[in-house]
Coordinates of C-alpha atoms in Angstrom, one line a residue:
X278 CA 0.1 0.3 0.1
X279 CA 1.5 3.2 -1.1
X280 CA -1.2 5.7 -1.0
X281 CA -4.8 6.2 0.3
X282 CA -6.8 2.8 -0.4
X283 CA -10.6 3.4 -0.3
X284 CA -13.2 0.5 -0.3
X285 CA -17.3 0.2 0.0
X286 CA -17.9 -2.8 1.9
X287 CA -20.5 -4.9 4.4
X288 CA -19.1 -5.6 7.0
X289 CA -20.7 -9.2 7.9
X290 CA -21.6 -10.5 11.3
X291 CA -18.9 -12.6 11.8
X292 CA -16.5 -11.0 14.9
X293 CA -13.0 -9.9 13.6
X294 CA -10.3 -9.0 15.9
X295 CA -6.9 -7.5 14.6
X296 CA -4.5 -4.7 14.2
X297 CA -2.7 -3.2 11.5
X298 CA 0.2 -0.9 10.4
X299 CA -1.6 1.7 8.7
X300 CA -4.5 4.4 9.9
X301 CA -7.7 3.6 8.9
X302 CA -11.3 5.9 8.7
X303 CA -14.5 4.0 9.4
X304 CA -17.8 5.6 7.7
X305 CA -21.0 4.2 7.1
X306 CA -23.8 5.5 5.1
X307 CA -26.2 3.0 6.3
X308 CA -26.4 0.1 8.7
X309 CA -24.6 -0.6 11.8
X310 CA -21.1 -2.1 13.2
X311 CA -20.5 -2.7 16.5
X312 CA -16.7 -1.6 17.2
X313 CA -14.0 -1.5 19.9
X314 CA -10.4 -0.2 20.0
X315 CA -8.7 -1.6 22.9
X316 CA -12.0 -2.6 25.0
X317 CA -13.4 0.9 24.7
X318 CA -16.0 1.0 21.9
X319 CA -19.0 2.4 20.0
X320 CA -21.9 2.0 17.3
X321 CA -20.4 2.9 13.9
X322 CA -23.6 4.3 11.6
X323 CA -24.5 6.8 9.8
X324 CA -24.3 9.5 12.6
X325 CA -21.1 8.2 13.9
X326 CA -17.9 7.3 12.7
X327 CA -14.5 6.4 14.0
X328 CA -11.0 6.8 13.8
X329 CA -8.1 4.1 14.4
X330 CA -4.8 4.9 14.3
X331 CA -2.3 2.4 13.5
X332 CA -1.1 -0.6 15.5
X333 CA -4.4 -0.3 17.8
X334 CA -5.9 -3.4 18.4
X335 CA -9.8 -3.4 17.7
X336 CA -12.5 -5.7 17.0
X337 CA -15.9 -5.4 15.3
X338 CA -18.7 -7.2 14.1
X339 CA -21.3 -5.5 11.3
X340 CA -25.1 -6.0 11.0
X341 CA -24.9 -7.4 7.5
X342 CA -26.9 -4.8 6.3
X343 CA -24.4 -1.9 6.4
X344 CA -22.6 0.0 3.6
X345 CA -19.3 0.9 5.0
X346 CA -16.4 3.2 3.6
X347 CA -13.0 1.9 5.3
X348 CA -10.0 4.3 4.5
X349 CA -6.6 2.9 4.6
X350 CA -4.2 5.5 5.2
X351 CA -0.5 4.7 5.3
X352 CA 1.4 7.0 7.6
X353 CA 4.2 7.4 5.1
X354 CA 1.4 8.7 2.5
X355 CA 0.5 11.8 5.1
X356 CA 3.2 14.4 3.5
X357 CA 1.9 14.1 0.3
X358 CA -1.1 14.9 1.2
X359 CA -3.2 18.4 1.3
X360 CA -3.1 19.5 5.2
X361 CA -0.9 16.2 5.6
X362 CA 0.2 16.7 9.0
X363 CA -2.8 18.1 10.7
X364 CA -4.8 15.0 9.0
X365 CA -1.9 12.8 10.9
X366 CA -2.6 14.7 14.1
X367 CA -6.2 13.5 13.9
X368 CA -5.0 9.7 14.5
X369 CA -2.8 10.6 17.6
X370 CA -5.5 8.9 19.5
X371 CA -8.5 6.5 18.8
X372 CA -11.5 8.4 18.2
X373 CA -15.3 8.2 17.5
X374 CA -17.1 11.1 16.3
X375 CA -20.2 12.5 15.1
X376 CA -21.4 12.6 11.4
X377 CA -24.0 15.3 10.6
X378 CA -26.4 14.6 7.8
X379 CA -24.6 16.8 5.4
X380 CA -21.6 14.6 5.8
X381 CA -23.3 11.4 5.4
X382 CA -25.2 12.7 2.1
X383 CA -21.2 13.3 0.8
X384 CA -20.3 10.0 1.6
X385 CA -23.4 8.4 0.1
X386 CA -22.6 10.5 -3.0
X387 CA -18.9 9.4 -3.1
X388 CA -20.0 5.6 -2.7
X389 CA -22.1 5.9 -5.6
X390 CA -19.0 7.4 -7.5
X391 CA -16.9 4.6 -6.4
X392 CA -18.7 1.9 -7.0
X393 CA -19.3 3.6 -10.7
X394 CA -15.9 4.7 -11.5
X395 CA -13.3 2.5 -9.3
X396 CA -10.4 4.1 -10.7
X397 CA -10.6 6.9 -9.0
X398 CA -10.6 5.2 -5.5
X399 CA -7.6 7.5 -4.7
X400 CA -9.2 10.9 -6.0
X401 CA -12.5 9.7 -4.0
X402 CA -10.5 8.8 -0.8
X403 CA -8.7 12.6 -0.7
X404 CA -11.8 14.3 -1.3
X405 CA -13.4 12.3 1.7
X406 CA -10.6 12.8 3.9
X407 CA -10.6 16.5 3.2
X408 CA -14.0 16.7 3.9
X409 CA -13.4 14.7 7.3
X410 CA -10.9 17.2 8.2
X411 CA -12.6 20.1 7.5
X412 CA -15.5 18.7 9.7
X413 CA -13.6 17.9 12.8
X414 CA -11.7 21.1 12.5
X415 CA -14.6 23.3 12.2
X416 CA -16.9 21.2 14.9
X417 CA -14.6 19.4 17.6
X418 CA -16.2 17.6 20.0
X419 CA -14.8 18.0 23.5
X420 CA -16.5 14.2 24.3
X421 CA -14.1 12.5 21.7
X422 CA -11.1 14.2 23.3
X423 CA -8.9 11.0 25.1
X424 CA -10.0 7.4 25.0
X425 CA -13.5 6.8 23.0
X426 CA -16.2 6.6 25.8
X427 CA -18.6 3.7 25.7
X428 CA -22.1 4.9 25.0
X429 CA -25.9 3.6 25.9
X430 CA -24.2 0.6 27.4
X431 CA -27.1 0.5 30.0
X432 CA -29.4 0.6 27.0
X433 CA -28.0 -2.1 25.0
X434 CA -27.6 -4.5 28.1
X435 CA -30.2 -6.1 29.2
X436 CA -29.3 -7.7 32.6
X437 CA -32.6 -9.3 33.4
X438 CA -32.3 -11.4 30.1
X439 CA -28.4 -12.2 30.4
X440 CA -29.0 -13.3 34.0
X441 CA -31.8 -15.9 33.0
X442 CA -29.6 -17.3 30.2
X443 CA -26.4 -17.6 32.6
X444 CA -29.0 -19.5 35.2
X445 CA -30.0 -21.7 32.5
X446 CA -26.4 -22.7 31.5
X447 CA -24.6 -22.8 34.9
X448 CA -23.9 -26.4 34.0
X449 CA -21.7 -25.2 31.0
X450 CA -18.8 -23.4 29.8
X451 CA -20.1 -19.7 29.2
X452 CA -18.0 -17.8 26.8
X453 CA -18.2 -13.8 26.2
X454 CA -18.9 -14.5 22.6
X455 CA -22.3 -16.1 23.8
X456 CA -23.1 -13.4 25.8
X457 CA -22.6 -10.8 23.5
X458 CA -24.3 -12.4 20.8
X459 CA -27.4 -11.9 23.2
X460 CA -27.1 -8.4 23.1
X461 CA -25.8 -8.2 19.2
X462 CA -22.4 -7.1 20.1
X463 CA -18.7 -7.8 19.5
X464 CA -17.1 -9.3 22.4
X465 CA -14.6 -6.7 23.2
X466 CA -17.2 -3.9 22.8
X467 CA -19.8 -6.1 25.1
X468 CA -17.1 -6.6 27.5
X469 CA -16.4 -3.1 27.8
X470 CA -20.1 -2.1 28.4
X471 CA -20.5 -4.9 30.7
X472 CA -17.4 -4.0 32.9
X473 CA -18.6 -0.2 32.7
X474 CA -22.2 -0.9 33.9
X475 CA -21.4 -3.8 36.6
X476 CA -18.1 -2.7 37.6
X477 CA -16.8 -6.4 36.8
X478 CA -15.9 -8.5 33.8
X479 CA -18.4 -11.0 32.1
X480 CA -16.7 -14.0 33.3
X481 CA -16.6 -12.8 36.9
X482 CA -20.1 -12.1 37.3
X483 CA -20.8 -15.6 35.8
X484 CA -18.6 -16.9 38.4
X485 CA -20.4 -15.1 41.1
X486 CA -24.0 -16.4 39.7
X487 CA -22.6 -19.9 39.9
X488 CA -21.6 -19.3 43.4
X489 CA -24.6 -17.7 44.5
X490 CA -26.5 -20.5 43.1
X491 CA -24.0 -23.2 44.6
X492 CA -24.9 -21.5 48.1
X493 CA -28.3 -22.0 48.0
X494 CA -27.9 -26.0 47.1
X495 CA -25.4 -25.9 49.8
X496 CA -27.6 -25.1 52.8
X497 CA -30.9 -26.1 51.3
X498 CA -30.5 -29.4 49.4
X499 CA -29.3 -33.0 50.4
X500 CA -27.0 -33.0 47.2
X501 CA -23.4 -33.8 47.5
X502 CA -20.8 -31.2 47.3
X503 CA -19.6 -33.3 44.1
X504 CA -23.2 -33.2 42.5
X505 CA -23.2 -29.2 43.2
X506 CA -19.9 -28.6 41.4
X507 CA -21.3 -30.3 38.4
X508 CA -24.7 -28.6 38.1
X509 CA -23.3 -25.3 38.7
X510 CA -20.1 -25.9 36.1
X511 CA -17.0 -26.8 38.1
X512 CA -15.2 -29.4 36.7
X513 CA -14.3 -30.9 40.4
X514 CA -15.3 -30.6 44.0
X515 CA -12.0 -29.2 44.8
X516 CA -12.0 -26.3 42.5
X517 CA -15.6 -25.4 43.6
X518 CA -14.8 -25.5 47.2
X519 CA -11.8 -22.8 47.1
X520 CA -13.8 -20.7 44.6
X521 CA -16.8 -21.4 47.4
X522 CA -14.1 -20.5 49.8
X523 CA -12.8 -17.1 48.1
X524 CA -16.8 -15.9 47.6
X525 CA -18.2 -16.4 51.1
X526 CA -15.0 -17.3 53.4
X527 CA -16.1 -20.6 54.5
X528 CA -15.9 -24.0 52.7
X529 CA -19.0 -25.3 51.3
X530 CA -18.6 -28.7 53.8
X531 CA -18.6 -26.3 56.5
X532 CA -21.4 -23.8 55.3
X533 CA -23.5 -27.0 55.4
X534 CA -22.6 -28.2 59.1
X535 CA -23.2 -24.5 60.3
X536 CA -26.6 -24.3 58.6
X537 CA -27.5 -27.4 60.1
X538 CA -26.3 -26.8 63.3
X539 CA -28.5 -23.5 63.6
X540 CA -31.7 -23.7 61.7
X541 CA -33.5 -20.6 60.9
X542 CA -36.7 -20.0 63.4
X543 CA -38.8 -21.4 60.9
X544 CA -37.0 -24.7 60.7
X545 CA -37.0 -24.7 64.3
X546 CA -40.6 -24.4 64.2
X547 CA -41.2 -26.9 61.8
X548 CA -39.0 -29.4 63.9
X549 CA -40.8 -28.5 67.2
X550 CA -43.9 -29.3 65.4
X551 CA -43.0 -32.8 63.8
X552 CA -41.4 -34.0 67.7
X553 CA -44.3 -32.7 69.8
X554 CA -47.3 -33.5 67.1
X555 CA -49.9 -30.7 65.9
X556 CA -50.8 -28.2 68.3
X557 CA -54.2 -28.1 69.4
X558 CA -56.2 -25.4 68.9

């Protein structure tokens, strides 16, 4: 790659994660793509674009219906561009930015021109990049300064739905990709959104639900500890006991003994009634 490389693409629903040695502009004319850069993400739409500096790891997953400009910009090409030094500064950090309707209309028009005249891709790329530079220079967005922020995480994550799914699959291996798919997010974006919302990673959250469910079984069922370990997704009783002790500061066997040695008031009442027979009225 020696100069600007512009292409129009439909980003599919497969999760892709990589890094590359060139800067990249992502700009959609329609549809949506979930994209995260080093764990912080946003949603690329006709009103939201993204600048990815070279070497930054990122992952994405499209909706399969988007039309998206992907512009690759080798750093060595910048000196040859008009305002190349200033454009280079746009890629000093990852950045998501608002796309006003006029810029979206221009992008849609340029996409048509690219499809009609693919030989002009360098000229079309330069025009698109110039228009973006002028937009960002004229209308800086304070929210974009620094690392890109996770937007709308509380609206995108339905914790009640996730909890129900996790509880149905406690005995199985649960992967972040499975949870992300329930929210139509890439794994990286889901991880960032989930941590922002809950204060913990998705897998730590799953582990907590496993152990909370196990605690109920330990204290309110006669199942063996090995059986309980299997039901909540641990490979053996030893790893289950260690995790249980870290979570509750007591081993599951001791928790069971203590619960039976000191029954709740309701349990005492039932035991008393069973020992002395029904009370007369």
